[in-house]
């Protein structure tokens, strides 16, 4: 019973009624809508290097060996984001054969990955990382790790989960030979 009126619209505000209405634009890049990426990284311990985990310097007698700062947490998160967007892996974008990435700050690498992923029309909704190591104990450092990840990817810290676990003395992490991290 109300009068009909026309309102000027814009192309980005299209009505979606049938599947054909989804063709073109960001919808073409994101078939099926939501995507999930998995990232994994591992580095062995090394003398004379700081231990960087989740963007945080963690006191420990050894750091991790790698071309950059060897932050397994941020590398796993970067690979998860790149994987979700089908953009390869961190090694493709920041190869260890390139001297410009020698001792690079992984927070800067992760921020670059975040920009790349957003530039392709994707947006992280939440991130989860699990650090696998026998030592050091990481609970006191997790809030700052969450903050570093959130800032680098430009999402709220409440959308970032970081957990740590041991392997009860099993495997290379249990033998304190290195640290691994998984991320989704």
Backbone as a printed PyTorch tensor [residue, N CA C, xyz], in Angstrom:
tensor([[[  0.7940,  -1.2000,   0.0000],
         [  0.0000,   0.0000,   0.0000],
         [  0.8360,   1.2640,   0.0000]],

        [[  2.1610,   1.1700,  -0.1890],
         [  2.9940,   2.3710,  -0.2110],
         [  3.3520,   2.7120,  -1.6440]],

        [[  3.6150,   3.9700,  -1.9070],
         [  4.0040,   4.3310,  -3.2750],
         [  5.3920,   3.7670,  -3.6010]],

        [[  5.6050,   3.4190,  -4.8490],
         [  6.8900,   2.9100,  -5.3330],
         [  7.7340,   4.0980,  -5.7440]],

        [[  9.0360,   4.0320,  -5.3980],
         [  9.9320,   5.0960,  -5.8560],
         [ 11.2740,   4.4840,  -6.2450]],

        [[ 11.9810,   5.1370,  -7.0980],
         [ 13.2830,   4.6890,  -7.5760],
         [ 14.3860,   5.3910,  -6.7890]],

        [[ 15.4400,   4.6310,  -6.5150],
         [ 16.6050,   5.1740,  -5.8320],
         [ 17.8090,   4.8580,  -6.6920]],

        [[ 18.6220,   5.8690,  -6.9560],
         [ 19.8130,   5.6360,  -7.7680],
         [ 20.7630,   4.7280,  -6.9970]],

        [[ 21.2630,   3.7140,  -7.6610],
         [ 22.1540,   2.7520,  -7.0240],
         [ 23.5530,   2.8340,  -7.5930]],

        [[ 24.3230,   1.7830,  -7.3360],
         [ 25.6780,   1.6830,  -7.8670],
         [ 25.9730,   0.2220,  -8.1620]],

        [[ 26.9210,  -0.0230,  -9.0510],
         [ 27.2350,  -1.3800,  -9.4970],
         [ 27.6500,  -2.2860,  -8.3450]],

        [[ 28.3610,  -1.7500,  -7.3520],
         [ 28.8270,  -2.5780,  -6.2400],
         [ 27.6820,  -3.0570,  -5.3430]],

        [[ 26.5350,  -2.4600,  -5.4510],
         [ 25.3820,  -2.8180,  -4.6230],
         [ 24.3330,  -3.5240,  -5.4870]],

        [[ 24.7560,  -4.6610,  -6.0810],
         [ 23.8770,  -5.3950,  -6.9830],
         [ 22.9460,  -6.3100,  -6.2040]],

        [[ 21.7750,  -6.4940,  -6.7370],
         [ 20.8340,  -7.4640,  -6.1900],
         [ 21.2700,  -8.8450,  -6.6700]],

        [[ 21.3070,  -9.7930,  -5.7520],
         [ 21.6960, -11.1610,  -6.1010],
         [ 20.4630, -12.0350,  -5.9710]],

        [[ 20.0030, -12.5420,  -7.1090],
         [ 18.8060, -13.3670,  -7.1280],
         [ 19.0990, -14.7720,  -7.6250]],

        [[ 19.9030, -14.8510,  -8.6650],
         [ 20.2250, -16.1360,  -9.2800],
         [ 21.7450, -16.2760,  -9.3320]],

        [[ 22.2740, -17.5210,  -9.4980],
         [ 23.7360, -17.7080,  -9.5070],
         [ 24.4790, -16.8280, -10.5060]],

        [[ 23.8770, -16.5270, -11.6330],
         [ 24.5380, -15.7000, -12.6410],
         [ 24.8280, -14.3000, -12.1200]],

        [[ 24.0710, -13.8340, -11.1240],
         [ 24.3030, -12.5070, -10.5550],
         [ 25.6320, -12.4260,  -9.7990]],

        [[ 26.2170, -13.5720,  -9.4700],
         [ 27.4760, -13.5960,  -8.7420],
         [ 28.6930, -13.5300,  -9.6590]],

        [[ 28.5070, -13.5960, -10.9630],
         [ 29.6200, -13.6120, -11.8900],
         [ 30.2920, -12.2410, -11.9270]],

        [[ 31.6310, -12.2720, -12.0100],
         [ 32.3990, -11.0340, -12.1070],
         [ 32.8260, -10.5120, -10.7490]],

        [[ 33.8130,  -9.6360, -10.7540],
         [ 34.2780,  -8.9860,  -9.5300],
         [ 34.8820,  -9.9520,  -8.5390]],

        [[ 34.8160,  -9.5900,  -7.2600],
         [ 35.4210, -10.3860,  -6.1960],
         [ 34.7970, -11.7720,  -6.1010]],

        [[ 33.5330, -11.9140,  -6.4770],
         [ 32.8850, -13.2240,  -6.3970],
         [ 33.5880, -14.2420,  -7.2800]],

        [[ 34.1430, -13.7960,  -8.4160],
         [ 34.8710, -14.7040,  -9.2950],
         [ 36.1460, -15.2060,  -8.6200]],

        [[ 36.7590, -14.3720,  -7.7920],
         [ 37.9990, -14.7470,  -7.1130],
         [ 37.7420, -15.6770,  -5.9330]],

        [[ 36.5340, -15.6680,  -5.4170],
         [ 36.2440, -16.4290,  -4.2120],
         [ 35.1460, -17.4550,  -4.4620]],

        [[ 35.4150, -18.4610,  -5.2870],
         [ 34.3750, -19.4560,  -5.5060],
         [ 34.0370, -20.1620,  -4.2040]],

        [[ 32.7590, -20.2760,  -3.9430],
         [ 32.3280, -20.9510,  -2.7260],
         [ 32.3650, -20.0620,  -1.5020]],

        [[ 32.7730, -18.8110,  -1.6350],
         [ 32.7700, -17.9050,  -0.4880],
         [ 33.9680, -18.1060,   0.4200]],

        [[ 33.7300, -18.6020,   1.6230],
         [ 34.7760, -18.7170,   2.6320],
         [ 35.8740, -19.6730,   2.1980]],

        [[ 37.1060, -19.3060,   2.5290],
         [ 38.2570, -20.1620,   2.2590],
         [ 39.0410, -20.3590,   3.5460]],

        [[ 39.7460, -21.4570,   3.6180],
         [ 40.5950, -21.7590,   4.7660],
         [ 41.9790, -22.1020,   4.2420]],

        [[ 42.9950, -21.5560,   4.8690],
         [ 44.3730, -21.8680,   4.5070],
         [ 45.0920, -22.4550,   5.6990]],

        [[ 46.0150, -23.3570,   5.4290],
         [ 46.8380, -23.9540,   6.4830],
         [ 48.2910, -23.5710,   6.2410]],

        [[ 48.9710, -23.1630,   7.2970],
         [ 50.3840, -22.8460,   7.2100],
         [ 51.1640, -23.6840,   8.1990]],

        [[ 52.3760, -24.0530,   7.8160],
         [ 53.2650, -24.8250,   8.6860],
         [ 54.6700, -24.3280,   8.4670]],

        [[ 55.4130, -24.1600,   9.5570],
         [ 56.8120, -23.7980,   9.4190],
         [ 57.5970, -24.4470,  10.5470]],

        [[ 58.8710, -24.6740,  10.3090],
         [ 59.7660, -25.2860,  11.2890],
         [ 61.1640, -24.7190,  11.0820]],

        [[ 61.8450, -24.4530,  12.1870],
         [ 63.2430, -24.0310,  12.1370],
         [ 63.9860, -24.7120,  13.2780]],

        [[ 65.2530, -25.0120,  13.0210],
         [ 66.0770, -25.6260,  14.0630],
         [ 66.7020, -24.5280,  14.9130]],

        [[ 67.0580, -24.9030,  16.1490],
         [ 67.7390, -23.9600,  17.0330],
         [ 69.1340, -23.6460,  16.5110]],

        [[ 69.6210, -22.4430,  16.8220],
         [ 70.9560, -22.0090,  16.4290],
         [ 71.5050, -21.0630,  17.4890]],

        [[ 72.7810, -21.1460,  17.7000],
         [ 73.4610, -20.2540,  18.6500],
         [ 73.5950, -18.8600,  18.0500]],

        [[ 73.6280, -17.8680,  18.9410],
         [ 73.9470, -16.5080,  18.5210],
         [ 72.8440, -15.7680,  17.8090]],

        [[ 71.6070, -16.2460,  17.9080],
         [ 70.4770, -15.5570,  17.2800],
         [ 69.3920, -15.3320,  18.3190]],

        [[ 68.6530, -14.2310,  18.2210],
         [ 67.5310, -14.0390,  19.1410],
         [ 66.3880, -14.9870,  18.7740]],

        [[ 65.5870, -15.3640,  19.7410],
         [ 64.4180, -16.2110,  19.4920],
         [ 63.2110, -15.3080,  19.2750]],

        [[ 62.7610, -15.2600,  18.0400],
         [ 61.5810, -14.4650,  17.6800],
         [ 60.4170, -15.4100,  17.4380]],

        [[ 59.3250, -15.2080,  18.1770],
         [ 58.1140, -16.0210,  18.0250],
         [ 56.8970, -15.1060,  18.0550]],

        [[ 56.1190, -15.1430,  17.0070],
         [ 54.9200, -14.3140,  16.9460],
         [ 55.2310, -12.8290,  17.0110]],

        [[ 56.4060, -12.4500,  16.5130],
         [ 56.8070, -11.0520,  16.5310],
         [ 57.3940, -10.5990,  17.8540]],

        [[ 57.5010, -11.4960,  18.7970],
         [ 57.9790, -11.1830,  20.1400],
         [ 59.3550, -11.8030,  20.3640]],

        [[ 60.2630, -11.0360,  20.9640],
         [ 61.5760, -11.5580,  21.3310],
         [ 61.4140, -12.3190,  22.6540]],

        [[ 61.6790, -13.6180,  22.6090],
         [ 61.4740, -14.4870,  23.7750],
         [ 62.8390, -14.8620,  24.3440]],

        [[ 63.0810, -14.5910,  25.6240],
         [ 64.3710, -14.9610,  26.2130],
         [ 64.6100, -16.4750,  26.1490]],

        [[ 65.7420, -16.8460,  25.5630],
         [ 66.1130, -18.2580,  25.4300],
         [ 67.5830, -18.2980,  25.0320]],

        [[ 68.3200, -19.3170,  25.4490],
         [ 69.7480, -19.3790,  25.1040],
         [ 70.0180, -19.4990,  23.6080]],

        [[ 69.0430, -19.9630,  22.8450],
         [ 69.2200, -20.1170,  21.4020],
         [ 68.0610, -19.4670,  20.6590]],

        [[ 68.3670, -19.0330,  19.4540],
         [ 67.3300, -18.5650,  18.5530],
         [ 67.0710, -19.6300,  17.5090]],

        [[ 66.4240, -19.2550,  16.4340],
         [ 66.1310, -20.1960,  15.3580],
         [ 66.9260, -19.8240,  14.1150]],

        [[ 67.3910, -20.8490,  13.3990],
         [ 68.1650, -20.6530,  12.1900],
         [ 67.2270, -20.3930,  11.0180]],

        [[ 67.5690, -19.3700,  10.2310],
         [ 66.7880, -19.0770,   9.0370],
         [ 67.3660, -17.8850,   8.3120]],

        [[ 66.9160, -17.6740,   7.0910],
         [ 67.4000, -16.5570,   6.2820],
         [ 66.8920, -15.2350,   6.8480]],

        [[ 65.6100, -15.1950,   7.2450],
         [ 65.0440, -14.0020,   7.8690],
         [ 65.2790, -14.1250,   9.3730]],

        [[ 64.3850, -13.5510,  10.1820],
         [ 64.5170, -13.7060,  11.6350],
         [ 64.0130, -15.0650,  12.1160]],

        [[ 63.5500, -15.9080,  11.1890],
         [ 63.1480, -17.3010,  11.4520],
         [ 61.9690, -17.4240,  12.4060]],

        [[ 61.0460, -16.4680,  12.3650],
         [ 59.8640, -16.5010,  13.2340],
         [ 58.8590, -17.5140,  12.6850]],

        [[ 58.9040, -18.7420,  13.2120],
         [ 58.0580, -19.8190,  12.6920],
         [ 56.5710, -19.4940,  12.8010]],

        [[ 56.1870, -18.7540,  13.8190],
         [ 54.7670, -18.4370,  14.0170],
         [ 54.2750, -17.5160,  12.9030]],

        [[ 54.9790, -16.4210,  12.6860],
         [ 54.5510, -15.4830,  11.6490],
         [ 54.6650, -16.0880,  10.2580]],

        [[ 55.6480, -16.9600,  10.0470],
         [ 55.7740, -17.6260,   8.7410],
         [ 54.5910, -18.5730,   8.5110]],

        [[ 54.1780, -19.2970,   9.5330],
         [ 53.0280, -20.1990,   9.3930],
         [ 51.7500, -19.4030,   9.1330]],

        [[ 51.5830, -18.2770,   9.8350],
         [ 50.4000, -17.4320,   9.6180],
         [ 50.4090, -16.8850,   8.1910]],

        [[ 51.5660, -16.4190,   7.7230],
         [ 51.6670, -15.9060,   6.3510],
         [ 51.3060, -16.9890,   5.3410]],

        [[ 51.8100, -18.2070,   5.5500],
         [ 51.4830, -19.3040,   4.6310],
         [ 50.0030, -19.6580,   4.6760]],

        [[ 49.3800, -19.5720,   5.8390],
         [ 47.9360, -19.8450,   5.9310],
         [ 47.1470, -18.8180,   5.1260]],

        [[ 47.5110, -17.5460,   5.2610],
         [ 46.8200, -16.4940,   4.5050],
         [ 47.0400, -16.6640,   3.0050]],

        [[ 48.2860, -16.8930,   2.6100],
         [ 48.5770, -17.0850,   1.1900],
         [ 47.8710, -18.3180,   0.6430]],

        [[ 47.8180, -19.3800,   1.4440],
         [ 47.1420, -20.5970,   1.0120],
         [ 45.6530, -20.3880,   0.8160]],

        [[ 45.0210, -19.6710,   1.7300],
         [ 43.5830, -19.4090,   1.6060],
         [ 43.2730, -18.6170,   0.3430]],

        [[ 44.1830, -17.7390,  -0.0450],
         [ 43.9770, -16.9240,  -1.2400],
         [ 44.5720, -17.5670,  -2.4990]],

        [[ 45.1030, -18.7870,  -2.3690],
         [ 45.7370, -19.5070,  -3.4830],
         [ 46.8430, -18.6810,  -4.1270]],

        [[ 47.6960, -18.0730,  -3.2740],
         [ 48.7720, -17.2130,  -3.7530],
         [ 50.1530, -17.7960,  -3.4820]],

        [[ 50.2380, -19.1070,  -3.3450],
         [ 51.5360, -19.7350,  -3.1330],
         [ 51.9280, -19.7540,  -1.6710]],

        [[ 53.2370, -19.6530,  -1.4250],
         [ 53.7170, -19.6900,  -0.0460],
         [ 54.7090, -18.5610,   0.1850]],

        [[ 55.1420, -18.4320,   1.4190],
         [ 56.0220, -17.3320,   1.7980],
         [ 57.3350, -17.3740,   1.0300]],

        [[ 57.8410, -18.5700,   0.7330],
         [ 59.0820, -18.7060,  -0.0190],
         [ 58.9790, -18.1720,  -1.4370]],

        [[ 57.8040, -18.2290,  -2.0060],
         [ 57.5950, -17.6910,  -3.3540],
         [ 57.7010, -16.1670,  -3.3510]],

        [[ 57.1760, -15.5460,  -2.3080],
         [ 57.1440, -14.0870,  -2.2420],
         [ 58.3970, -13.4820,  -1.6150]],

        [[ 59.0500, -14.2300,  -0.7220],
         [ 60.2470, -13.7490,  -0.0220],
         [ 61.3040, -14.8560,  -0.0330]],

        [[ 61.8580, -15.1840,  -1.1920],
         [ 62.7700, -16.3360,  -1.2940],
         [ 64.0570, -16.1470,  -0.4910]],

        [[ 64.5360, -17.2460,   0.0970],
         [ 65.7760, -17.1750,   0.8750],
         [ 66.9990, -17.0220,  -0.0260]],

        [[ 66.8090, -17.0840,  -1.3180],
         [ 67.8990, -16.8420,  -2.2600],
         [ 68.0900, -15.3480,  -2.5360]],

        [[ 67.1700, -14.5210,  -2.0420],
         [ 67.2200, -13.0800,  -2.2720],
         [ 67.8390, -12.3940,  -1.0570]],

        [[ 68.9990, -11.7440,  -1.2150],
         [ 69.6800, -11.1260,  -0.0760],
         [ 68.8740, -10.0360,   0.6310]],

        [[ 67.8920,  -9.4430,  -0.0510],
         [ 67.1240,  -8.3790,   0.6120],
         [ 66.3050,  -8.8980,   1.7970]],

        [[ 66.0800, -10.2140,   1.8660],
         [ 65.2890, -10.7740,   2.9680],
         [ 66.1700, -11.3200,   4.0830]],

        [[ 67.4990, -11.1740,   3.9670],
         [ 68.4250, -11.6420,   4.9970],
         [ 68.1160, -10.9140,   6.3110]],

        [[ 67.8400, -11.6930,   7.3580],
         [ 67.5260, -11.1750,   8.6970],
         [ 66.2850, -10.2780,   8.7100]],

        [[ 65.3970, -10.4300,   7.7360],
         [ 64.1940,  -9.5990,   7.6480],
         [ 63.2940,  -9.7900,   8.8620]],

        [[ 62.6390,  -8.7160,   9.2580],
         [ 61.6670,  -8.7260,  10.3380],
         [ 60.3850,  -9.3850,   9.8090]],

        [[ 60.0140, -10.5100,  10.3690],
         [ 58.8510, -11.2510,   9.8770],
         [ 57.5340, -10.5160,  10.1020]],

        [[ 57.4880,  -9.5590,  11.0240],
         [ 56.2760,  -8.7380,  11.1650],
         [ 56.0520,  -7.9380,   9.8870]],

        [[ 57.1400,  -7.4380,   9.2970],
         [ 57.0230,  -6.6870,   8.0390],
         [ 56.6300,  -7.6130,   6.8920]],

        [[ 57.1670,  -8.8200,   6.8880],
         [ 56.7970,  -9.7830,   5.8440],
         [ 55.3140, -10.1330,   5.9540]],

        [[ 54.8410, -10.3710,   7.1900],
         [ 53.4280, -10.7080,   7.3850],
         [ 52.5250,  -9.5390,   6.9880]],

        [[ 52.9310,  -8.3200,   7.3120],
         [ 52.1340,  -7.1530,   6.9100],
         [ 52.0570,  -7.0700,   5.3850]],

        [[ 53.1580,  -7.3630,   4.6950],
         [ 53.1550,  -7.3590,   3.2250],
         [ 52.2200,  -8.4350,   2.6890]],

        [[ 52.2200,  -9.6060,   3.3190],
         [ 51.2990, -10.6780,   2.9180],
         [ 49.8570, -10.2300,   3.1420]],

        [[ 49.5880,  -9.5870,   4.2620],
         [ 48.2390,  -9.0870,   4.5250],
         [ 47.7710,  -8.1240,   3.4470]],

        [[ 48.6570,  -7.2100,   3.0430],
         [ 48.3090,  -6.2570,   1.9730],
         [ 48.0750,  -6.9850,   0.6550]],

        [[ 48.9130,  -7.9640,   0.3550],
         [ 48.7760,  -8.7310,  -0.8840],
         [ 47.4370,  -9.4600,  -0.9230]],

        [[ 47.0900, -10.1160,   0.1640],
         [ 45.8410, -10.8730,   0.2420],
         [ 44.6390,  -9.9310,   0.1210]],

        [[ 44.6780,  -8.7960,   0.8350],
         [ 43.5860,  -7.8170,   0.7260],
         [ 43.4930,  -7.2580,  -0.6880]],

        [[ 44.6490,  -7.0520,  -1.3250],
         [ 44.6690,  -6.5420,  -2.6940],
         [ 44.0240,  -7.4850,  -3.6900]],

        [[ 43.9640,  -8.7510,  -3.3480],
         [ 43.3050,  -9.7440,  -4.2080],
         [ 41.8250,  -9.8950,  -3.8690]],

        [[ 41.3300,  -9.0850,  -2.9380],
         [ 39.9020,  -9.1050,  -2.6110],
         [ 39.5400, -10.0270,  -1.4590]],

        [[ 40.5180, -10.4860,  -0.6990],
         [ 40.2550, -11.3760,   0.4350],
         [ 40.4500, -10.6280,   1.7410]],

        [[ 39.8210, -11.1360,   2.7850],
         [ 39.9250, -10.5150,   4.0940],
         [ 39.9530, -11.5940,   5.1640]],

        [[ 40.9660, -11.5460,   6.0250],
         [ 41.0410, -12.5090,   7.1270],
         [ 39.9620, -12.1810,   8.1510]],

        [[ 39.2490, -13.1860,   8.5720],
         [ 38.2360, -13.0120,   9.6120],
         [ 38.7790, -13.3970,  10.9790]],

        [[ 39.5840, -14.4320,  11.0230],
         [ 40.2250, -14.8670,  12.2580],
         [ 41.4270, -15.7290,  11.9020]],

        [[ 42.3550, -15.8190,  12.8380],
         [ 43.5710, -16.6090,  12.6460],
         [ 43.8360, -17.4090,  13.9050]],

        [[ 44.3390, -18.6230,  13.7290],
         [ 44.7140, -19.4650,  14.8610],
         [ 46.0880, -20.0530,  14.5900]],

        [[ 46.9780, -19.9600,  15.5780],
         [ 48.3180, -20.5110,  15.4470],
         [ 48.6150, -21.3950,  16.6510]],

        [[ 49.3110, -22.4970,  16.4070],
         [ 49.7780, -23.3840,  17.4710],
         [ 51.2820, -23.5200,  17.3460]],

        [[ 51.9810, -23.2240,  18.4370],
         [ 53.4340, -23.3360,  18.4920],
         [ 53.7640, -24.6570,  19.1690]],

        [[ 54.6560, -25.4340,  18.5640],
         [ 55.0400, -26.7410,  19.0940],
         [ 56.5030, -26.6730,  19.5260]],

        [[ 56.7340, -26.7040,  20.8490],
         [ 58.0990, -26.6800,  21.3630],
         [ 58.1270, -27.2140,  22.7940]],

        [[ 59.2280, -27.8020,  23.1620],
         [ 59.4040, -28.2940,  24.5240],
         [ 59.7830, -27.1370,  25.4490]],

        [[ 60.6010, -26.2320,  24.9380],
         [ 61.0350, -25.0650,  25.6980],
         [ 61.3350, -23.9610,  24.6940]],

        [[ 61.1590, -22.7360,  25.0970],
         [ 60.7880, -22.2080,  26.4010],
         [ 59.2810, -22.2420,  26.6210]],

        [[ 58.8710, -21.9540,  27.8360],
         [ 57.4520, -21.8150,  28.1450],
         [ 56.9830, -20.4750,  27.5840]],

        [[ 55.8520, -20.4800,  26.8880],
         [ 55.4540, -19.3060,  26.1200],
         [ 54.2330, -18.5540,  26.6320]],

        [[ 53.5410, -19.0840,  27.6170],
         [ 52.2860, -18.4670,  28.0770],
         [ 52.4290, -16.9600,  28.3360]],

        [[ 53.4920, -16.4910,  28.9980],
         [ 53.5680, -15.0420,  29.2730],
         [ 53.6860, -14.1700,  28.0170]],

        [[ 54.0850, -14.7420,  26.9040],
         [ 54.3320, -13.9710,  25.6870],
         [ 53.1680, -13.9980,  24.6950]],

        [[ 52.1970, -14.8520,  24.9340],
         [ 51.1070, -15.0420,  23.9740],
         [ 50.2690, -13.7820,  23.7490]],

        [[ 49.9150, -13.0050,  24.7820],
         [ 49.1270, -11.7880,  24.4910],
         [ 49.8210, -10.8390,  23.5090]],

        [[ 51.1240, -10.6700,  23.6560],
         [ 51.8480,  -9.7930,  22.7290],
         [ 51.9450, -10.4140,  21.3400]],

        [[ 52.0950, -11.7260,  21.2580],
         [ 52.1070, -12.3920,  19.9510],
         [ 50.7880, -12.1420,  19.2330]],

        [[ 49.6930, -12.2710,  19.9540],
         [ 48.3680, -12.0300,  19.3550],
         [ 48.2770, -10.5990,  18.8320]],

        [[ 48.7700,  -9.6560,  19.6220],
         [ 48.7300,  -8.2500,  19.2180],
         [ 49.5800,  -8.0150,  17.9680]],

        [[ 50.7880,  -8.5750,  17.9270],
         [ 51.6570,  -8.4020,  16.7530],
         [ 51.0020,  -8.9480,  15.4850]],

        [[ 50.4220, -10.1310,  15.5820],
         [ 49.7660, -10.7450,  14.4200],
         [ 48.5890,  -9.8920,  13.9710]],

        [[ 47.7560,  -9.4770,  14.9270],
         [ 46.5850,  -8.6660,  14.6010],
         [ 46.9790,  -7.3640,  13.9100]],

        [[ 48.0030,  -6.6940,  14.4340],
         [ 48.4480,  -5.4350,  13.8300],
         [ 48.9850,  -5.6580,  12.4180]],

        [[ 49.7520,  -6.7060,  12.2290],
         [ 50.3360,  -6.9640,  10.9120],
         [ 49.2750,  -7.2590,   9.8620]],

        [[ 48.2250,  -7.9520,  10.2710],
         [ 47.1910,  -8.3790,   9.3160],
         [ 45.9970,  -7.4300,   9.3120]],

        [[ 45.9870,  -6.4860,  10.2430],
         [ 44.9220,  -5.4870,  10.3530],
         [ 43.5630,  -6.1140,  10.6800]],

        [[ 43.5640,  -6.9580,  11.7210],
         [ 42.3230,  -7.5010,  12.2680],
         [ 42.3780,  -7.3130,  13.7820]],

        [[ 41.2530,  -7.4040,  14.4800],
         [ 41.2840,  -7.2430,  15.9350],
         [ 42.0500,  -8.3780,  16.6220]],

        [[ 42.7390,  -8.0580,  17.7070],
         [ 43.4700,  -9.0840,  18.4640],
         [ 42.5170, -10.1640,  18.9690]],

        [[ 41.2640,  -9.8160,  19.2060],
         [ 40.2730, -10.8020,  19.6560],
         [ 40.0040, -11.8610,  18.5940]],

        [[ 40.4090, -11.5890,  17.3390],
         [ 40.2110, -12.5490,  16.2500],
         [ 41.4430, -13.4200,  16.0320]],

        [[ 42.4430, -13.3040,  16.9160],
         [ 43.6870, -14.0600,  16.7790],
         [ 43.8570, -14.9700,  17.9880]],

        [[ 44.0670, -16.2470,  17.7220],
         [ 44.3270, -17.2240,  18.7780],
         [ 45.7510, -17.7440,  18.6150]],

        [[ 46.4950, -17.7600,  19.7140],
         [ 47.8310, -18.3550,  19.7180],
         [ 47.8890, -19.3150,  20.8980]],

        [[ 48.3150, -20.5350,  20.6160],
         [ 48.4480, -21.5590,  21.6540],
         [ 49.8370, -22.1650,  21.5560]],

        [[ 50.2740, -22.7550,  22.6560],
         [ 51.5640, -23.4510,  22.6530],
         [ 51.3680, -24.8310,  23.2570]],

        [[ 52.0980, -25.7870,  22.7290],
         [ 52.0250, -27.1490,  23.2440],
         [ 53.3960, -27.7970,  23.1450]],

        [[ 53.5890, -28.8200,  23.9420],
         [ 54.8170, -29.6170,  23.8420],
         [ 54.4650, -30.9160,  23.1410]],

        [[ 55.4860, -31.6980,  22.8220],
         [ 55.2430, -33.0340,  22.2750],
         [ 55.7230, -34.0890,  23.2690]],

        [[ 55.6560, -33.7090,  24.5500],
         [ 55.9690, -34.6450,  25.6310],
         [ 57.2980, -35.3590,  25.4240]],

        [[ 58.3010, -34.6150,  24.9510],
         [ 59.6300, -35.1800,  24.7680],
         [ 59.8130, -35.9750,  23.4890]],

        [[ 58.7890, -36.0370,  22.6430],
         [ 58.8780, -36.8170,  21.4000],
         [ 59.3020, -35.9350,  20.2310]],

        [[ 59.8990, -36.5440,  19.2330],
         [ 60.2360, -35.8530,  17.9930],
         [ 61.3000, -34.7860,  18.1680]],

        [[ 61.5720, -34.0410,  17.0750],
         [ 62.6320, -33.0420,  17.1140],
         [ 62.2870, -31.8850,  18.0460]],

        [[ 60.9890, -31.5240,  18.1570],
         [ 60.6470, -30.4380,  19.0830],
         [ 60.7660, -30.9260,  20.5260]],

        [[ 60.3690, -32.1540,  20.7660],
         [ 60.4880, -32.7170,  22.1120],
         [ 61.9280, -32.8660,  22.5520]],

        [[ 62.8310, -33.0780,  21.6020],
         [ 64.2590, -33.1940,  21.8900],
         [ 64.9370, -31.8250,  21.9350]],

        [[ 64.1640, -30.7540,  21.8430],
         [ 64.6630, -29.3780,  21.8810],
         [ 65.6640, -29.0800,  20.7580]],

        [[ 65.3690, -29.6220,  19.5720],
         [ 66.2070, -29.3620,  18.4110],
         [ 65.6850, -28.1980,  17.5740]],

        [[ 64.4240, -27.8320,  17.7890],
         [ 63.8280, -26.7470,  17.0260],
         [ 62.4050, -26.4910,  17.4720]],

        [[ 61.7390, -25.6230,  16.7320],
         [ 60.3470, -25.2160,  17.0260],
         [ 59.5590, -25.2970,  15.7230]],

        [[ 58.3170, -25.7170,  15.8340],
         [ 57.3910, -25.7650,  14.6890],
         [ 56.1480, -24.9500,  15.0220]],

        [[ 55.4200, -24.5560,  13.9910],
         [ 54.1600, -23.8480,  14.1920],
         [ 53.2080, -24.2040,  13.0600]],

        [[ 51.9360, -24.3010,  13.4310],
         [ 50.8350, -24.5050,  12.4840],
         [ 49.9340, -23.2820,  12.5810]],

        [[ 49.2720, -22.9400,  11.4850],
         [ 48.3200, -21.8310,  11.5170],
         [ 47.1740, -22.0950,  10.5430]],

        [[ 46.0190, -21.5980,  10.9200],
         [ 44.8160, -21.6380,  10.0890],
         [ 44.2460, -20.2380,  10.0170]]])
